[in-house]
Amino acid sequence: MAQDAAGIGYGLSGVMADGFRWAGGDMSLITCWSCSAFPYRDGDIAGYCTPNPAADQGETELGEFLQPTNLNIGKKLVPDYCGHGKFRGGNGIGICQLIVDPGQALTIATFAATGGMGRAAIGMCGGYPGPNDVVVLAHDTNMRQLLKEGKTYPRDFVEIREWLKEGNLKAGSVEAFKGPTPNIPCKDGDLYATASAAMGGWGDVLERDYGLIENDVKYNRITPYTAKTVYGVVVDENGKVEVAKSDELR
């Protein structure tokens, strides 16, 4: 299968509280992707990269050592973030970071391979294309207060959106991009989330096997909402496919 372009990386520059100037960057989502669907099975997850024969996300702890302002609070596969089809592409990978004690200044500039122009491929044989790369920054949040109260925190850009909608997370402003970003100043408590490598699907979504969808819901690869609205499959509260209702919906 031909593979789509993917990959997010970022550069940092800042001034610590003591006046020390520094710069860094990260390429975790450039050097490890999921892959597109095959004509006979789903795409693999987090194990492939066109320019890197040894796909590798690197060590999270090493990244935090070299970039102490960016604390990783989430690195996971993002549900529904894939090209759907009879066989779906591998789920994209999302990272969420909390900006911690940046000192006098911190600026982040993000590279995204989809470039805001949409994916090059349109899926194969009726399959859906992979979604664009995603960059989200939430500024002036209440994350410090949530952590002080022992609360949990969002782990990807989807959860940031859901938490904002529910009112659990508050933010003075939110910026969202589907391509490269300008230099963006960040402060303590800001959230920085990126996602990439959501690859294209193969075949008609209405031909996807019920068992595969049930398995997807079980392992949180897709949500019950997407199972119904995209695949035409009704899933009960226990994650089991309701065959009669699904047959009628399809």
Tab-separated table of C-alpha atoms in Angstrom:
chain	number	residue	atom	x	y	z
A	1	MET	CA	0.000	0.000	0.000
A	2	ALA	CA	1.190	3.503	-0.789
A	3	GLN	CA	1.700	5.502	2.380
A	4	ASP	CA	0.563	9.055	3.011
A	5	ALA	CA	2.769	11.821	4.341
A	6	ALA	CA	2.663	12.218	8.110
A	7	GLY	CA	4.690	13.486	10.985
A	8	ILE	CA	4.770	16.253	13.580
A	9	GLY	CA	7.832	17.741	15.201
A	10	TYR	CA	8.420	20.910	17.148
A	11	GLY	CA	11.151	23.347	18.071
A	12	LEU	CA	11.481	25.181	21.367
A	13	SER	CA	13.357	28.279	22.386
A	14	GLY	CA	13.263	30.039	25.694
A	15	VAL	CA	14.876	31.887	28.548
A	16	MET	CA	14.945	30.234	31.972
A	17	ALA	CA	14.184	32.145	35.161
A	18	ASP	CA	17.923	32.700	35.773
A	19	GLY	CA	18.413	34.168	32.289
A	20	PHE	CA	19.863	31.007	30.705
A	21	ARG	CA	18.961	30.861	27.014
A	22	TRP	CA	18.229	27.470	25.528
A	23	ALA	CA	16.619	25.693	22.572
A	24	GLY	CA	15.509	22.173	21.735
A	25	GLY	CA	13.024	20.102	19.812
A	26	ASP	CA	11.327	16.737	19.426
A	27	MET	CA	10.587	14.428	16.483
A	28	SER	CA	8.666	11.603	18.234
A	29	LEU	CA	5.743	11.817	15.788
A	30	ILE	CA	7.999	12.133	12.725
A	31	THR	CA	9.992	8.958	13.283
A	32	CYS	CA	7.151	6.550	14.135
A	33	TRP	CA	3.773	6.234	12.378
A	34	SER	CA	0.882	3.894	11.963
A	35	CYS	CA	0.314	2.648	8.408
A	36	SER	CA	-2.480	2.579	5.847
A	37	ALA	CA	-4.970	-0.272	5.559
A	38	PHE	CA	-4.241	-3.286	3.384
A	39	PRO	CA	-6.762	-4.899	0.989
A	40	TYR	CA	-7.065	-7.785	3.453
A	41	ARG	CA	-6.452	-6.342	6.961
A	42	ASP	CA	-6.193	-3.204	9.070
A	43	GLY	CA	-3.066	-1.062	9.042
A	44	ASP	CA	-0.428	-1.622	11.697
A	45	ILE	CA	-0.126	0.720	14.669
A	46	ALA	CA	2.935	2.757	15.657
A	47	GLY	CA	5.501	0.624	13.874
A	48	TYR	CA	6.383	2.232	10.561
A	49	CYS	CA	8.049	5.298	9.052
A	50	THR	CA	8.937	5.976	5.407
A	51	PRO	CA	12.200	7.879	6.044
A	52	ASN	CA	13.218	5.752	9.027
A	53	PRO	CA	13.739	1.978	8.524
A	54	ALA	CA	13.899	1.547	12.307
A	55	ALA	CA	10.741	3.342	13.444
A	56	ASP	CA	11.288	4.702	16.942
A	57	GLN	CA	9.440	7.224	19.111
A	58	GLY	CA	12.413	7.771	21.362
A	59	GLU	CA	12.473	7.849	25.151
A	60	THR	CA	9.910	10.118	26.793
A	61	GLU	CA	12.135	10.582	29.839
A	62	LEU	CA	15.081	11.698	27.694
A	63	GLY	CA	12.856	14.226	25.949
A	64	GLU	CA	11.780	15.667	29.293
A	65	PHE	CA	15.402	15.829	30.453
A	66	LEU	CA	16.388	17.823	27.365
A	67	GLN	CA	13.172	19.900	27.342
A	68	PRO	CA	12.333	20.424	31.026
A	69	THR	CA	9.519	22.878	30.294
A	70	ASN	CA	7.390	20.252	28.507
A	71	LEU	CA	5.989	17.565	30.822
A	72	ASN	CA	4.385	14.651	28.969
A	73	ILE	CA	0.983	13.852	30.477
A	74	GLY	CA	-0.297	11.779	27.565
A	75	LYS	CA	1.110	9.641	24.739
A	76	LYS	CA	-1.506	7.328	23.271
A	77	LEU	CA	-3.475	6.114	20.284
A	78	VAL	CA	-6.364	8.510	19.625
A	79	PRO	CA	-9.809	6.839	19.233
A	80	ASP	CA	-11.553	7.430	15.870
A	81	TYR	CA	-8.428	9.179	14.540
A	82	CYS	CA	-7.853	6.979	11.491
A	83	GLY	CA	-8.952	6.464	7.900
A	84	HIS	CA	-12.082	4.320	8.083
A	85	GLY	CA	-13.025	1.547	5.685
A	86	LYS	CA	-13.736	-2.157	5.299
A	87	PHE	CA	-10.223	-2.276	6.704
A	88	ARG	CA	-9.133	0.845	8.553
A	89	GLY	CA	-5.801	2.586	8.742
A	90	GLY	CA	-3.845	2.448	11.967
A	91	ASN	CA	-4.912	4.923	14.639
A	92	GLY	CA	-2.868	8.096	14.845
A	93	ILE	CA	-0.671	8.803	17.836
A	94	GLY	CA	-1.355	11.734	20.141
A	95	ILE	CA	0.887	13.519	22.627
A	96	CYS	CA	-0.233	15.984	25.301
A	97	GLN	CA	2.200	18.109	27.290
A	98	LEU	CA	1.829	20.466	30.235
A	99	ILE	CA	4.063	23.535	30.174
A	100	VAL	CA	5.875	23.718	33.519
A	101	ASP	CA	7.946	26.620	34.889
A	102	PRO	CA	9.145	28.051	31.562
A	103	GLY	CA	10.889	30.956	33.275
A	104	GLN	CA	11.093	34.281	31.460
A	105	ALA	CA	9.941	33.059	28.046
A	106	LEU	CA	9.079	29.968	25.987
A	107	THR	CA	8.144	29.762	22.317
A	108	ILE	CA	6.996	26.646	20.450
A	109	ALA	CA	6.920	26.254	16.664
A	110	THR	CA	5.388	23.072	15.234
A	111	PHE	CA	6.003	21.331	11.923
A	112	ALA	CA	3.153	19.223	10.499
A	113	ALA	CA	3.516	17.181	7.310
A	114	THR	CA	-0.059	17.616	6.100
A	115	GLY	CA	0.673	21.321	5.763
A	116	GLY	CA	-2.947	22.425	6.118
A	117	MET	CA	-3.671	21.241	2.585
A	118	GLY	CA	-5.378	17.950	3.370
A	119	ARG	CA	-4.068	14.451	2.917
A	120	ALA	CA	-2.553	13.519	-0.437
A	121	ALA	CA	-4.400	10.207	-0.661
A	122	ILE	CA	-8.178	9.761	-0.646
A	123	GLY	CA	-8.264	6.276	0.794
A	124	MET	CA	-8.338	3.188	-1.413
A	125	CYS	CA	-11.311	1.493	-3.081
A	126	GLY	CA	-13.850	3.617	-1.224
A	127	GLY	CA	-11.959	3.862	2.059
A	128	TYR	CA	-11.785	7.130	3.968
A	129	PRO	CA	-8.600	9.235	3.877
A	130	GLY	CA	-6.538	9.661	6.993
A	131	PRO	CA	-7.309	12.846	8.960
A	132	ASN	CA	-4.874	15.751	8.965
A	133	ASP	CA	-2.179	16.225	11.545
A	134	VAL	CA	-3.503	18.181	14.545
A	135	VAL	CA	-1.920	20.805	16.802
A	136	VAL	CA	-3.846	22.299	19.749
A	137	LEU	CA	-2.665	24.785	22.367
A	138	ALA	CA	-4.792	25.757	25.369
A	139	HIS	CA	-3.546	28.895	27.112
A	140	ASP	CA	-4.175	30.222	30.631
A	141	THR	CA	-5.713	26.974	31.860
A	142	ASN	CA	-6.709	25.819	35.335
A	143	MET	CA	-4.390	22.788	35.154
A	144	ARG	CA	-2.362	23.826	38.201
A	145	GLN	CA	-5.540	23.996	40.275
A	146	LEU	CA	-6.731	20.611	38.969
A	147	LEU	CA	-3.424	19.001	39.925
A	148	LYS	CA	-3.490	20.675	43.354
A	149	GLU	CA	-6.921	19.123	43.933
A	150	GLY	CA	-5.654	15.689	42.880
A	151	LYS	CA	-7.738	15.648	39.717
A	152	THR	CA	-6.794	13.831	36.538
A	153	TYR	CA	-5.864	15.586	33.305
A	154	PRO	CA	-6.563	15.346	29.564
A	155	ARG	CA	-4.253	13.066	27.553
A	156	ASP	CA	-4.822	14.122	23.939
A	157	PHE	CA	-6.426	16.839	21.823
A	158	VAL	CA	-9.802	15.069	21.820
A	159	GLU	CA	-9.917	14.957	25.610
A	160	ILE	CA	-8.904	18.633	25.787
A	161	ARG	CA	-11.914	19.463	23.607
A	162	GLU	CA	-14.241	17.269	25.676
A	163	TRP	CA	-12.992	18.649	28.998
A	164	LEU	CA	-13.451	22.228	27.787
A	165	LYS	CA	-16.982	21.424	26.642
A	166	GLU	CA	-17.843	19.801	29.976
A	167	GLY	CA	-16.307	22.674	31.938
A	168	ASN	CA	-13.737	20.534	33.786
A	169	LEU	CA	-10.926	22.318	31.970
A	170	LYS	CA	-10.914	26.085	31.626
A	171	ALA	CA	-8.781	28.068	29.194
A	172	GLY	CA	-8.384	31.726	28.371
A	173	SER	CA	-7.879	30.896	24.696
A	174	VAL	CA	-7.434	27.859	22.443
A	175	GLU	CA	-5.525	27.643	19.167
A	176	ALA	CA	-5.973	24.750	16.716
A	177	PHE	CA	-4.032	23.987	13.541
A	178	LYS	CA	-4.038	21.238	10.894
A	179	GLY	CA	-0.616	22.163	9.589
A	180	PRO	CA	2.561	23.971	10.661
A	181	THR	CA	2.208	26.738	13.238
A	182	PRO	CA	3.907	30.098	13.729
A	183	ASN	CA	6.068	30.722	16.782
A	184	ILE	CA	3.652	30.610	19.713
A	185	PRO	CA	4.506	31.962	23.190
A	186	CYS	CA	3.524	29.625	26.041
A	187	LYS	CA	3.230	30.077	29.789
A	188	ASP	CA	3.143	27.883	32.877
A	189	GLY	CA	0.020	25.706	32.916
A	190	ASP	CA	-0.609	25.843	29.166
A	191	LEU	CA	-1.429	22.606	27.338
A	192	TYR	CA	0.243	21.608	24.077
A	193	ALA	CA	-1.226	18.639	22.185
A	194	THR	CA	-0.246	17.155	18.826
A	195	ALA	CA	-1.404	14.139	16.829
A	196	SER	CA	-0.221	12.548	13.604
A	197	ALA	CA	0.041	9.342	11.555
A	198	ALA	CA	-3.679	8.620	11.133
A	199	MET	CA	-3.555	6.670	7.875
A	200	GLY	CA	-6.079	5.914	5.139
A	201	GLY	CA	-8.607	3.081	4.974
A	202	TRP	CA	-9.421	0.481	2.300
A	203	GLY	CA	-12.887	-0.449	1.066
A	204	ASP	CA	-16.473	0.498	1.907
A	205	VAL	CA	-17.107	1.154	5.607
A	206	LEU	CA	-20.467	-0.636	5.359
A	207	GLU	CA	-18.635	-3.856	4.504
A	208	ARG	CA	-16.588	-3.924	7.704
A	209	ASP	CA	-17.113	-7.105	9.676
A	210	TYR	CA	-19.157	-6.766	12.868
A	211	GLY	CA	-16.548	-8.717	14.811
A	212	LEU	CA	-13.821	-6.254	13.863
A	213	ILE	CA	-15.965	-3.325	14.975
A	214	GLU	CA	-16.784	-5.023	18.262
A	215	ASN	CA	-13.064	-5.525	18.811
A	216	ASP	CA	-12.366	-1.882	17.891
A	217	VAL	CA	-14.857	-0.663	20.499
A	218	LYS	CA	-13.461	-3.057	23.115
A	219	TYR	CA	-9.936	-1.714	22.694
A	220	ASN	CA	-11.035	1.920	22.228
A	221	ARG	CA	-9.834	2.141	18.631
A	222	ILE	CA	-13.214	3.602	17.665
A	223	THR	CA	-16.073	4.884	19.804
A	224	PRO	CA	-19.650	3.558	19.760
A	225	TYR	CA	-20.686	6.883	18.199
A	226	THR	CA	-18.371	6.370	15.217
A	227	ALA	CA	-19.375	2.725	14.962
A	228	LYS	CA	-22.948	3.901	14.434
A	229	THR	CA	-22.492	7.068	12.370
A	230	VAL	CA	-19.653	5.887	10.116
A	231	TYR	CA	-19.968	2.100	9.993
A	232	GLY	CA	-23.707	1.739	10.517
A	233	VAL	CA	-23.225	-0.551	13.509
A	234	VAL	CA	-25.172	-0.315	16.774
A	235	VAL	CA	-23.233	-1.317	19.887
A	236	ASP	CA	-24.916	-1.918	23.255
A	237	GLU	CA	-23.696	-0.680	26.644
A	238	ASN	CA	-21.536	-3.805	27.012
A	239	GLY	CA	-19.777	-3.207	23.704
A	240	LYS	CA	-21.610	-5.980	21.858
A	241	VAL	CA	-22.953	-5.466	18.343
A	242	GLU	CA	-26.743	-5.523	18.046
A	243	VAL	CA	-26.956	-7.416	14.775
A	244	ALA	CA	-30.629	-6.849	13.901
A	245	LYS	CA	-30.451	-3.098	14.514
A	246	SER	CA	-27.163	-2.860	12.621
A	247	ASP	CA	-28.506	-4.786	9.631
A	248	GLU	CA	-31.470	-2.416	9.490
A	249	LEU	CA	-29.268	0.681	9.833
A	250	ARG	CA	-26.943	-0.471	7.076
